[in-house]
XYZ file of C-alpha atoms in Angstrom:
661
model
C 140.292 221.520 -48.478
C 137.755 222.139 -46.009
C 135.375 219.797 -44.525
C 131.824 219.778 -45.284
C 131.247 219.353 -41.469
C 132.378 223.363 -41.453
C 129.625 224.734 -43.689
C 126.872 222.841 -41.262
C 128.987 224.805 -38.416
C 128.402 228.114 -40.107
C 124.831 227.601 -39.187
C 125.497 226.925 -35.388
C 124.999 229.451 -32.970
C 128.187 231.177 -31.556
C 127.544 230.198 -28.198
C 124.123 228.385 -26.886
C 122.625 230.387 -24.394
C 119.221 229.016 -24.497
C 118.355 226.778 -21.554
C 115.794 224.078 -21.703
C 112.032 224.242 -21.524
C 109.430 221.733 -20.387
C 107.453 220.795 -23.452
C 103.659 220.211 -23.380
C 103.961 217.359 -25.549
C 106.703 214.729 -25.947
C 108.930 215.699 -28.501
C 109.111 213.980 -31.821
C 112.031 211.880 -33.183
C 112.302 212.385 -36.877
C 114.869 210.836 -39.357
C 116.043 211.103 -42.773
C 118.394 208.527 -44.020
C 120.165 209.214 -47.764
C 121.980 205.949 -49.057
C 123.532 205.753 -52.402
C 125.654 203.177 -53.645
C 124.558 202.026 -57.288
C 125.697 205.032 -58.988
C 125.601 204.951 -62.772
C 128.623 207.199 -63.332
C 130.793 207.116 -60.077
C 131.986 204.191 -57.921
C 130.036 201.604 -56.230
C 129.498 201.809 -52.913
C 127.989 199.557 -50.102
C 125.521 202.320 -49.120
C 122.241 200.202 -48.948
C 123.718 198.306 -46.226
C 124.102 201.460 -43.927
C 120.220 202.173 -44.178
C 119.114 199.007 -41.727
C 122.573 199.887 -39.438
C 121.138 203.385 -39.189
C 117.769 202.294 -38.644
C 118.198 199.917 -36.094
C 120.253 202.004 -34.003
C 117.703 204.774 -34.154
C 114.512 202.513 -33.609
C 116.538 201.527 -30.454
C 116.381 205.398 -29.175
C 112.408 205.546 -29.600
C 112.358 206.823 -33.193
C 109.210 205.844 -35.513
C 109.225 208.720 -38.064
C 112.067 207.503 -41.033
C 112.104 208.980 -44.571
C 114.316 206.805 -46.421
C 115.760 207.570 -50.248
C 118.131 205.110 -51.678
C 119.954 204.982 -54.958
C 117.585 206.087 -57.994
C 115.187 207.704 -55.368
C 118.014 210.092 -54.097
C 118.101 212.372 -57.016
C 118.903 216.091 -55.966
C 115.361 217.208 -56.300
C 114.476 214.254 -54.558
C 116.585 214.995 -51.484
C 115.738 218.810 -51.100
C 112.036 217.755 -51.296
C 112.659 215.619 -48.016
C 114.707 217.841 -46.248
C 111.994 220.703 -47.247
C 109.473 218.140 -45.871
C 111.024 217.432 -42.715
C 111.511 221.112 -42.025
C 107.803 221.690 -42.675
C 107.108 218.281 -39.998
C 109.669 219.567 -37.291
C 107.730 221.294 -34.536
C 109.593 223.164 -31.439
C 111.448 220.814 -29.437
C 111.511 217.497 -31.999
C 114.815 215.839 -32.775
C 116.055 215.373 -36.120
C 118.695 213.584 -37.625
C 119.915 213.534 -41.032
C 122.240 210.609 -42.404
C 124.399 210.844 -45.883
C 126.091 207.866 -47.099
C 127.621 208.495 -50.849
C 130.203 210.059 -52.785
C 131.476 213.513 -52.116
C 133.254 215.831 -54.413
C 134.794 219.112 -54.841
C 133.149 221.311 -57.144
C 133.713 224.798 -58.525
C 132.408 227.442 -56.321
C 129.178 229.101 -57.860
C 129.021 232.603 -55.773
C 132.573 233.411 -55.010
C 132.079 232.613 -51.133
C 135.255 229.949 -51.252
C 138.765 231.623 -51.307
C 139.705 228.301 -52.914
C 137.513 228.623 -55.815
C 135.582 225.187 -54.884
C 132.652 224.233 -53.096
C 132.393 220.739 -51.286
C 129.069 218.741 -52.304
C 127.214 215.400 -51.980
C 126.805 213.516 -55.251
C 123.467 212.632 -55.769
C 122.385 209.702 -58.006
C 122.852 210.430 -61.317
C 125.924 212.761 -60.646
C 129.023 212.738 -63.027
C 132.668 213.017 -62.320
C 133.408 215.681 -65.198
C 131.529 217.990 -66.645
C 130.371 217.306 -70.162
C 128.202 218.457 -72.940
C 124.839 217.620 -70.971
C 126.175 217.711 -67.070
C 127.323 220.947 -65.327
C 126.829 219.759 -61.823
C 123.098 219.176 -61.770
C 122.942 216.363 -59.402
C 125.271 217.862 -56.930
C 124.370 219.262 -53.742
C 126.637 222.014 -52.481
C 127.682 222.661 -48.980
C 126.244 225.486 -48.506
C 122.871 224.776 -50.004
C 122.652 221.817 -47.834
C 123.576 223.991 -45.021
C 120.556 226.297 -45.167
C 118.369 223.412 -45.508
C 119.402 221.933 -42.192
C 119.394 225.851 -40.679
C 115.365 225.397 -42.006
C 115.205 222.400 -39.834
C 117.093 223.504 -36.638
C 114.943 226.945 -36.730
C 111.657 224.502 -36.836
C 112.785 222.422 -33.584
C 113.891 225.632 -31.801
C 116.419 226.066 -28.930
C 115.019 222.870 -27.149
C 115.393 220.600 -29.891
C 118.580 218.876 -31.560
C 119.625 218.313 -35.167
C 121.878 215.111 -35.406
C 124.014 214.999 -38.891
C 125.624 211.905 -39.317
C 127.818 212.141 -42.755
C 129.572 208.589 -43.841
C 131.382 210.100 -46.846
C 134.266 211.775 -47.778
C 135.712 214.293 -50.697
C 139.334 212.852 -50.862
C 138.587 208.798 -51.208
C 139.069 207.203 -54.743
C 135.915 205.595 -55.115
C 137.402 202.329 -56.324
C 138.229 199.211 -54.840
C 141.772 198.787 -53.616
C 142.546 195.236 -52.558
C 138.972 194.485 -50.432
C 138.619 198.126 -49.326
C 136.206 200.711 -50.495
C 136.552 204.038 -50.062
C 134.320 206.922 -50.541
C 134.814 210.035 -52.142
C 135.850 211.401 -55.573
C 139.200 212.657 -56.378
C 138.799 214.855 -58.926
C 137.353 218.622 -58.807
C 134.096 218.466 -61.316
C 135.779 220.173 -64.399
C 135.910 218.912 -68.006
C 137.918 215.642 -68.023
C 140.850 217.448 -70.276
C 140.714 220.716 -68.934
C 143.541 222.798 -67.504
C 144.044 222.329 -63.643
C 142.565 225.631 -63.135
C 140.821 224.457 -59.844
C 143.576 223.384 -57.799
C 142.286 222.823 -54.479
C 143.967 225.302 -51.832
C 143.768 225.309 -48.024
C 140.450 226.142 -46.924
C 140.164 228.152 -43.466
C 137.083 230.245 -43.904
C 134.899 230.644 -40.761
C 131.503 231.866 -42.138
C 130.614 232.816 -45.623
C 129.720 236.681 -46.596
C 126.156 237.163 -45.447
C 125.546 234.613 -43.052
C 123.818 235.934 -40.221
C 125.289 234.475 -36.901
C 122.577 235.592 -34.347
C 120.915 232.406 -33.751
C 119.343 232.302 -30.338
C 116.200 230.757 -31.634
C 117.880 227.658 -33.365
C 118.410 224.093 -32.202
C 121.932 222.777 -31.383
C 123.773 221.215 -33.689
C 125.766 217.736 -33.685
C 127.725 216.631 -36.661
C 129.610 213.004 -37.187
C 131.813 212.558 -39.829
C 133.765 209.348 -40.552
C 136.996 211.080 -41.297
C 138.851 214.152 -41.450
C 138.774 216.183 -44.552
C 142.134 215.022 -45.796
C 141.373 211.546 -44.987
C 139.796 208.541 -47.037
C 136.746 206.797 -45.306
C 137.013 203.167 -45.953
C 133.953 200.571 -45.909
C 133.985 197.641 -43.215
C 132.297 194.412 -44.062
C 130.223 195.928 -46.732
C 129.203 199.130 -44.949
C 130.264 202.521 -44.191
C 132.482 202.750 -41.338
C 130.812 205.444 -39.407
C 127.478 203.648 -39.991
C 128.482 200.420 -38.761
C 130.254 202.033 -35.606
C 127.439 204.348 -34.796
C 125.081 201.221 -34.686
C 127.556 199.369 -32.399
C 127.846 202.546 -30.052
C 124.301 203.293 -29.567
C 123.159 199.832 -29.286
C 125.771 199.496 -26.506
C 124.252 198.349 -22.838
C 125.345 201.191 -21.660
C 122.140 202.836 -22.643
C 121.275 206.192 -23.481
C 121.922 208.143 -20.613
C 125.250 209.802 -21.960
C 126.059 213.151 -24.114
C 126.924 213.226 -27.938
C 130.572 213.526 -26.744
C 130.102 210.248 -24.900
C 128.266 208.639 -27.732
C 131.190 209.613 -30.067
C 133.730 208.354 -27.641
C 132.260 204.909 -28.328
C 132.182 205.709 -31.973
C 135.681 206.379 -32.065
C 136.430 203.332 -29.913
C 134.703 201.350 -32.485
C 136.498 202.709 -35.301
C 139.697 202.492 -33.827
C 139.310 198.370 -34.404
C 137.700 198.750 -37.656
C 139.216 202.077 -39.460
C 142.854 202.522 -37.722
C 143.525 205.225 -40.366
C 140.405 207.366 -40.138
C 140.214 210.115 -37.432
C 136.231 210.208 -36.986
C 135.515 213.892 -36.397
C 132.708 215.325 -33.845
C 131.549 218.925 -33.937
C 128.739 221.382 -33.036
C 127.440 223.203 -30.235
C 125.312 220.495 -28.887
C 128.089 217.886 -28.213
C 127.560 217.935 -24.431
C 123.502 217.423 -24.481
C 122.155 214.213 -23.744
C 121.595 212.169 -26.509
C 118.083 212.314 -28.189
C 116.600 214.035 -25.087
C 116.385 216.967 -22.580
C 119.654 217.900 -20.359
C 123.200 218.621 -20.068
C 125.798 216.303 -19.183
C 129.132 217.348 -17.713
C 132.097 216.117 -19.356
C 134.687 214.400 -17.058
C 137.631 215.620 -16.295
C 139.713 213.255 -18.410
C 141.848 213.010 -21.435
C 141.485 210.387 -24.799
C 144.102 208.240 -25.557
C 144.676 209.207 -29.362
C 147.402 206.516 -30.127
C 149.370 203.373 -28.772
C 153.003 203.187 -29.910
C 154.966 199.746 -28.735
C 152.759 199.381 -25.628
C 153.204 203.383 -24.374
C 149.697 205.149 -24.872
C 149.684 208.646 -25.982
C 147.418 211.048 -24.386
C 146.321 214.396 -26.212
C 147.599 216.751 -23.574
C 151.255 217.817 -22.461
C 153.109 220.193 -20.397
C 151.048 223.234 -21.674
C 148.358 221.712 -19.610
C 150.328 220.573 -16.684
C 151.478 217.090 -17.611
C 154.797 216.098 -16.520
C 156.830 212.887 -16.598
C 156.050 211.293 -13.109
C 152.322 212.181 -13.238
C 149.922 208.990 -12.581
C 147.374 208.388 -14.721
C 143.926 206.191 -14.376
C 142.652 204.683 -17.249
C 139.080 204.434 -18.263
C 136.886 203.135 -21.497
C 136.086 205.593 -23.629
C 133.128 207.337 -23.022
C 133.004 207.252 -19.411
C 131.085 210.005 -18.157
C 131.537 209.297 -14.466
C 134.111 207.635 -13.168
C 132.998 207.347 -9.666
C 130.677 204.678 -11.095
C 133.101 203.071 -13.261
C 135.868 200.602 -12.384
C 139.418 201.756 -13.982
C 140.823 199.392 -16.551
C 144.729 199.854 -15.542
C 147.150 202.775 -14.210
C 150.435 204.345 -15.481
C 152.931 206.876 -14.985
C 153.481 209.783 -17.409
C 157.335 208.930 -19.051
C 157.754 211.685 -21.721
C 155.714 215.148 -21.964
C 155.860 217.348 -25.008
C 154.170 220.803 -24.799
C 151.073 219.139 -26.360
C 151.193 215.428 -26.166
C 152.232 212.856 -23.112
C 153.437 209.173 -23.350
C 152.147 206.999 -20.695
C 153.770 203.778 -19.734
C 151.002 201.408 -18.254
C 151.823 199.430 -15.213
C 150.233 196.243 -16.631
C 148.455 195.490 -19.749
C 144.933 194.275 -19.301
C 143.289 191.918 -21.608
C 142.605 193.031 -24.878
C 144.928 195.552 -24.390
C 145.282 197.769 -27.694
C 142.230 196.654 -29.048
C 139.630 199.059 -27.315
C 139.707 202.990 -26.969
C 140.475 204.535 -23.481
C 140.219 208.057 -21.742
C 142.824 208.803 -18.961
C 142.535 210.780 -15.461
C 145.572 212.299 -14.332
C 145.252 211.663 -10.385
C 148.695 212.586 -8.962
C 150.086 215.469 -11.140
C 153.850 216.892 -11.352
C 154.209 220.581 -11.500
C 157.345 221.579 -13.124
C 156.359 225.093 -14.218
C 157.469 228.444 -12.718
C 156.023 229.225 -9.604
C 153.987 232.524 -9.525
C 155.039 234.407 -6.015
C 152.336 236.626 -4.397
C 152.534 239.456 -2.387
C 149.708 240.225 0.085
C 149.928 244.147 1.144
C 146.282 244.455 2.618
C 146.044 246.322 6.037
C 143.679 244.225 7.418
C 146.039 241.357 8.834
C 146.529 238.128 8.203
C 142.883 237.017 8.353
C 142.321 238.096 4.269
C 145.667 236.512 3.595
C 144.524 233.216 4.947
C 141.124 233.642 3.079
C 143.137 234.335 -0.080
C 145.148 231.375 0.450
C 142.190 229.251 0.861
C 140.350 230.525 -2.088
C 143.333 229.630 -4.455
C 143.613 226.153 -2.871
C 146.870 224.105 -2.610
C 148.133 224.495 -5.995
C 152.370 224.335 -6.058
C 152.305 227.089 -9.038
C 151.512 229.849 -6.004
C 153.582 231.018 -3.370
C 152.982 233.502 -0.912
C 156.135 235.781 -0.043
C 157.118 238.755 2.008
C 157.124 242.301 0.957
C 160.956 242.647 0.662
C 161.096 239.190 -1.387
C 160.610 238.950 -5.224
C 157.264 238.524 -6.511
C 155.272 238.563 -9.337
C 151.997 239.803 -8.312
C 150.944 242.320 -5.729
C 147.670 242.592 -3.956
C 146.955 245.722 -2.549
C 143.897 246.682 -0.712
C 142.179 250.106 -1.471
C 141.978 252.544 0.930
C 138.737 252.511 3.365
C 137.131 249.739 1.086
C 137.054 245.964 1.241
C 138.184 246.085 -2.525
C 141.534 245.005 -4.131
C 144.167 245.584 -6.638
C 146.184 243.059 -8.589
C 149.352 244.352 -10.319
C 152.057 242.780 -12.126
C 155.177 244.238 -10.792
C 157.660 243.490 -13.722
C 155.222 245.866 -15.891
C 153.645 247.571 -13.467
C 150.428 246.573 -15.135
C 147.259 246.890 -13.008
C 145.460 243.357 -14.105
C 142.615 244.599 -12.225
C 141.141 246.426 -9.541
C 138.164 246.756 -7.379
C 138.157 243.430 -6.644
C 136.453 241.452 -3.419
C 138.905 239.166 -1.702
C 136.759 235.829 -2.663
C 135.990 234.640 -6.296
C 136.666 237.666 -8.287
C 140.416 238.471 -6.771
C 141.062 234.113 -6.994
C 139.379 234.355 -10.834
C 141.768 237.023 -11.848
C 144.879 235.288 -10.445
C 144.099 231.885 -12.295
C 143.856 233.532 -15.612
C 147.433 235.099 -14.924
C 148.475 231.671 -14.440
C 147.195 230.277 -17.408
C 147.904 232.864 -19.750
C 151.955 233.165 -18.291
C 152.171 229.631 -19.553
C 150.776 230.092 -22.998
C 152.663 233.441 -23.560
C 156.223 231.770 -22.599
C 155.573 228.859 -25.154
C 158.435 228.969 -27.611
C 159.194 225.990 -29.853
C 160.950 225.971 -33.284
C 161.127 223.448 -35.897
C 163.057 223.844 -39.405
C 160.622 222.292 -41.278
C 157.769 224.469 -40.428
C 157.732 227.994 -41.241
C 155.222 230.663 -41.435
C 154.716 234.574 -41.973
C 152.000 236.175 -40.103
C 150.997 239.496 -41.205
C 148.297 241.869 -39.506
C 146.644 243.779 -42.101
C 144.517 246.942 -41.406
C 141.019 247.719 -42.517
C 137.988 249.643 -42.012
C 134.943 248.020 -41.343
C 131.381 249.122 -42.099
C 129.135 247.656 -39.511
C 125.839 248.138 -41.394
C 127.122 246.666 -44.694
C 129.655 244.242 -43.336
C 132.507 245.686 -45.912
C 135.762 245.962 -44.959
C 138.552 247.805 -47.339
C 142.335 247.800 -46.636
C 144.419 250.551 -45.466
C 147.819 251.274 -47.485
C 149.561 252.823 -44.862
C 150.515 250.304 -41.811
C 153.465 252.385 -40.619
C 150.580 254.470 -39.144
C 150.228 251.664 -36.341
C 153.550 251.708 -35.328
C 154.936 253.960 -32.344
C 158.150 254.039 -31.722
C 158.940 250.739 -33.142
C 155.706 249.167 -31.397
C 152.691 247.861 -33.250
C 149.911 250.004 -31.563
C 146.036 249.359 -32.095
C 143.158 250.925 -30.639
C 139.260 249.435 -29.878
C 137.978 250.867 -33.063
C 141.042 249.212 -35.424
C 140.006 245.909 -37.406
C 142.782 243.742 -38.769
C 142.473 240.971 -41.437
C 145.502 237.879 -40.821
C 147.561 236.950 -44.043
C 149.366 233.844 -43.435
C 152.354 232.720 -45.708
C 154.188 228.994 -45.663
C 157.561 229.689 -46.618
C 158.433 226.086 -44.853
C 158.836 222.874 -46.210
C 156.042 220.812 -45.361
C 151.746 221.302 -44.663
C 151.505 223.217 -41.602
C 148.385 223.244 -39.579
C 147.566 225.964 -37.218
C 146.073 227.570 -34.117
C 145.629 231.376 -33.543
C 145.003 232.476 -30.003
C 144.640 236.058 -28.411
C 146.385 236.406 -24.754
C 145.555 239.679 -22.828
C 147.347 240.839 -20.106
C 144.581 240.565 -17.439
C 145.015 236.330 -18.184
C 142.125 236.243 -20.647
C 142.641 233.845 -23.484
C 140.529 233.523 -26.743
C 141.264 230.852 -28.928
C 140.281 232.539 -32.409
C 141.058 230.115 -34.942
C 139.396 227.264 -34.714
C 136.433 228.846 -33.291
C 136.415 226.787 -29.896
C 132.984 227.431 -28.741
C 131.622 225.339 -31.761
C 134.007 222.542 -31.040
C 135.582 222.909 -34.528
C 137.801 220.450 -35.258
C 141.672 221.424 -36.402
C 141.993 219.436 -38.955
C 140.640 222.153 -41.511
C 142.837 225.029 -40.399
C 146.260 224.072 -42.825
C 148.213 225.811 -45.476
C 150.364 223.989 -48.011
C 153.978 225.220 -48.685
C 154.404 227.901 -51.139
C 150.445 229.120 -50.423
C 149.240 232.226 -48.802
C 146.016 233.649 -48.200
C 143.996 236.236 -45.923
C 141.896 234.402 -43.834
C 138.429 234.716 -45.135
C 135.594 236.626 -43.617
C 137.261 236.848 -40.256
C 138.104 240.159 -38.553
C 140.192 240.711 -35.183
C 139.477 243.865 -33.037
C 141.665 244.181 -29.741
C 139.078 244.442 -26.905
C 140.632 247.409 -25.212
C 137.723 249.665 -24.073
C 137.679 253.567 -23.801
C 138.593 254.322 -20.086
C 140.677 251.360 -19.199
C 144.339 251.880 -18.911
C 146.754 250.779 -21.962
C 147.882 247.265 -21.871
C 149.575 244.754 -24.328
C 148.034 241.944 -26.130
C 149.781 238.963 -27.608
C 148.940 236.958 -30.551
C 149.964 233.290 -30.284
C 150.151 231.266 -33.423
C 150.793 227.650 -33.165
C 152.031 225.754 -36.273
C 152.334 221.996 -36.626
C 152.964 219.201 -38.965
C 149.439 217.377 -37.819
C 146.401 218.971 -36.073
C 146.712 220.096 -32.593
C 143.590 220.101 -30.505
C 144.035 223.240 -28.238
C 140.274 222.376 -26.931
C 142.126 220.446 -24.244
C 143.280 223.235 -22.678
C 140.943 226.106 -23.556
C 137.209 224.767 -23.887
C 135.404 226.306 -20.725
C 133.017 224.389 -18.983
C 129.240 225.599 -18.431
C 128.277 227.887 -15.695
C 124.959 228.138 -13.700
C 124.215 230.932 -16.740
C 125.170 229.558 -20.105
C 125.289 233.451 -21.376
C 127.678 234.249 -19.068
C 131.468 233.430 -18.368
C 131.349 233.388 -14.581
C 131.542 229.984 -12.863
C 133.775 228.801 -15.579
C 137.062 226.945 -15.493
C 139.636 225.951 -18.353
C 141.147 222.376 -17.928
C 144.914 223.904 -17.127
C 142.896 225.215 -14.120
C 141.890 221.944 -13.176
C 145.088 220.503 -13.802
C 146.975 222.884 -11.892
C 144.691 222.382 -8.677
C 142.990 225.712 -9.138
C 139.724 224.281 -10.155
C 136.980 221.393 -9.463
C 135.652 220.587 -13.061
C 136.724 220.632 -16.975
C 135.802 219.561 -20.378
C 137.918 217.721 -23.094
C 136.933 217.027 -26.887
C 139.008 214.890 -29.314
C 140.978 213.228 -30.919
C 144.431 214.497 -31.238
C 147.157 212.170 -33.240
C 150.513 212.385 -31.269
C 152.803 214.367 -32.936
C 156.313 212.958 -34.051
C 159.794 214.830 -33.432
C 158.049 217.732 -32.010
C 157.204 219.230 -35.346
C 155.942 222.354 -33.760
C 156.792 226.119 -34.367
C 155.377 229.397 -32.484
C 155.198 232.693 -33.150
C 154.228 235.481 -31.151
C 153.229 238.988 -31.774
C 152.531 241.865 -28.784
C 150.476 244.575 -29.746
C 150.433 247.790 -27.628
C 146.742 248.661 -27.097
C 145.717 252.399 -26.431
C 142.518 253.938 -25.604
């Protein structure tokens, strides 16, 4: 089942490309707080207690414009009217916060845009849990409708504004009191009480619904905080929503407001670790690295969050695939630390075990309140246990260029320069009569890049090759996790957006090799033949070293918990097309699709997220976490959280596609 967060991210920009613009008038800070607890037909919640928590927290940040709907005033018509009013009042550069506390429920899809047959919805006042003669969902606010209203507010605020959505609700909770814990959400899909289970909730992996325009350069960036993942219950704490409580504590923290939304979320996560340890709060959106409620961008620190503590051993959300190996040294800071140079470390430790996607760290000592707070880790002394890439430089201008190249690449132990007669992976050769160079992979004879200068252009290509090779070589298998992946060729009409399957897939095989051109489009079909639910990531790896995380969509900071498939289920990933990027006139090359399936969500944003360069619309000046860990870059970015996987419950699948002109 999908998270309602995802429908909001549908309306977030693919890539935030607009810089900040000075405002003639100070931006206004506006809010809409919706809290429903005294439902006439659903379980009681303490949502009324969330209102002062949210209001006080926002007042500490200079908010004075509050629109509040509680209980009987929060009917669907009133909620939509207030959202419309907020959009009408919002001006360019304004900051808007929309908070919802209450129940959520799955409801049968009404427009055919959901492959699982259900929408997610908020339960407004008067909502009933079942279809009756006089009720058919009139007080349920559907996710796609809510998303369109948020879209109006974002458009009004413009790229200089911000929109924060806080969801203290869930869609899988029982809505009844379990001992002293109240959870938010309605179990059943909204159908007739005794109807057959026609609406089995299948796994949702849609990226975008049909008909949604993704060109949103004029929209405000979006940030979404949710109290729990889609498959978790959202518990109350001390008679209030756990997220509302944590939001209040984090925002009124003496650390002040000079932090990013990512830093704020780390503070929230720290609080929730203590009050709701069974929940994984979620932060998504394309504005996570913006300064909260103000102008500016805050570069995230080069660090990894601690995702779990087991028997005094800390679990961090990255492992060998990010260059973290046993023996590496780590320094730990409070969660949310944005500048380690100005923050005293809490303690140190050593990596004692490293899985491809997480690592275990034994602390040198345990500080006071160990385990009662959230931490972030920085790797200070890396241990490299990956294959060294051997480079031969064949330039004709002497050793000066070799030294220049070595200096540009830094001191990474992954790189070794060799002589011509020694075995090597890459050859750097100089073009005749020009100060330009060609980079060639020796084993395949593939020209990775040509006409490159000795500085940044060449070193960037070598770095890309190093990183892509580590991902391409990743090979893991677990007998309980088994997926079948199928590429389905389709025709695509760019004017209408319609696709049509091509029956004869055999035409894409040339001498037994799957072959595709730049005008070929494909859908991806997934089937779970294993024994357990499988979460999955899909990435593409090009021979020139470029890596793209296709699912989940990395540039929107999508949480990976929404991408899973149950045993026996199969589906075509909806509203998702893939085309190999080989351009006309370029040499033929191979491209790898890598599918990583796991028993728990894996957050590959740790390894793949790019940091912001001088020009947000360009890729130049960006580096990945892997580059930083390997000593190939200065900066990186993380996001989380990631729960540690048990018993290496991961399987990987690799597909090589030959690209032609």
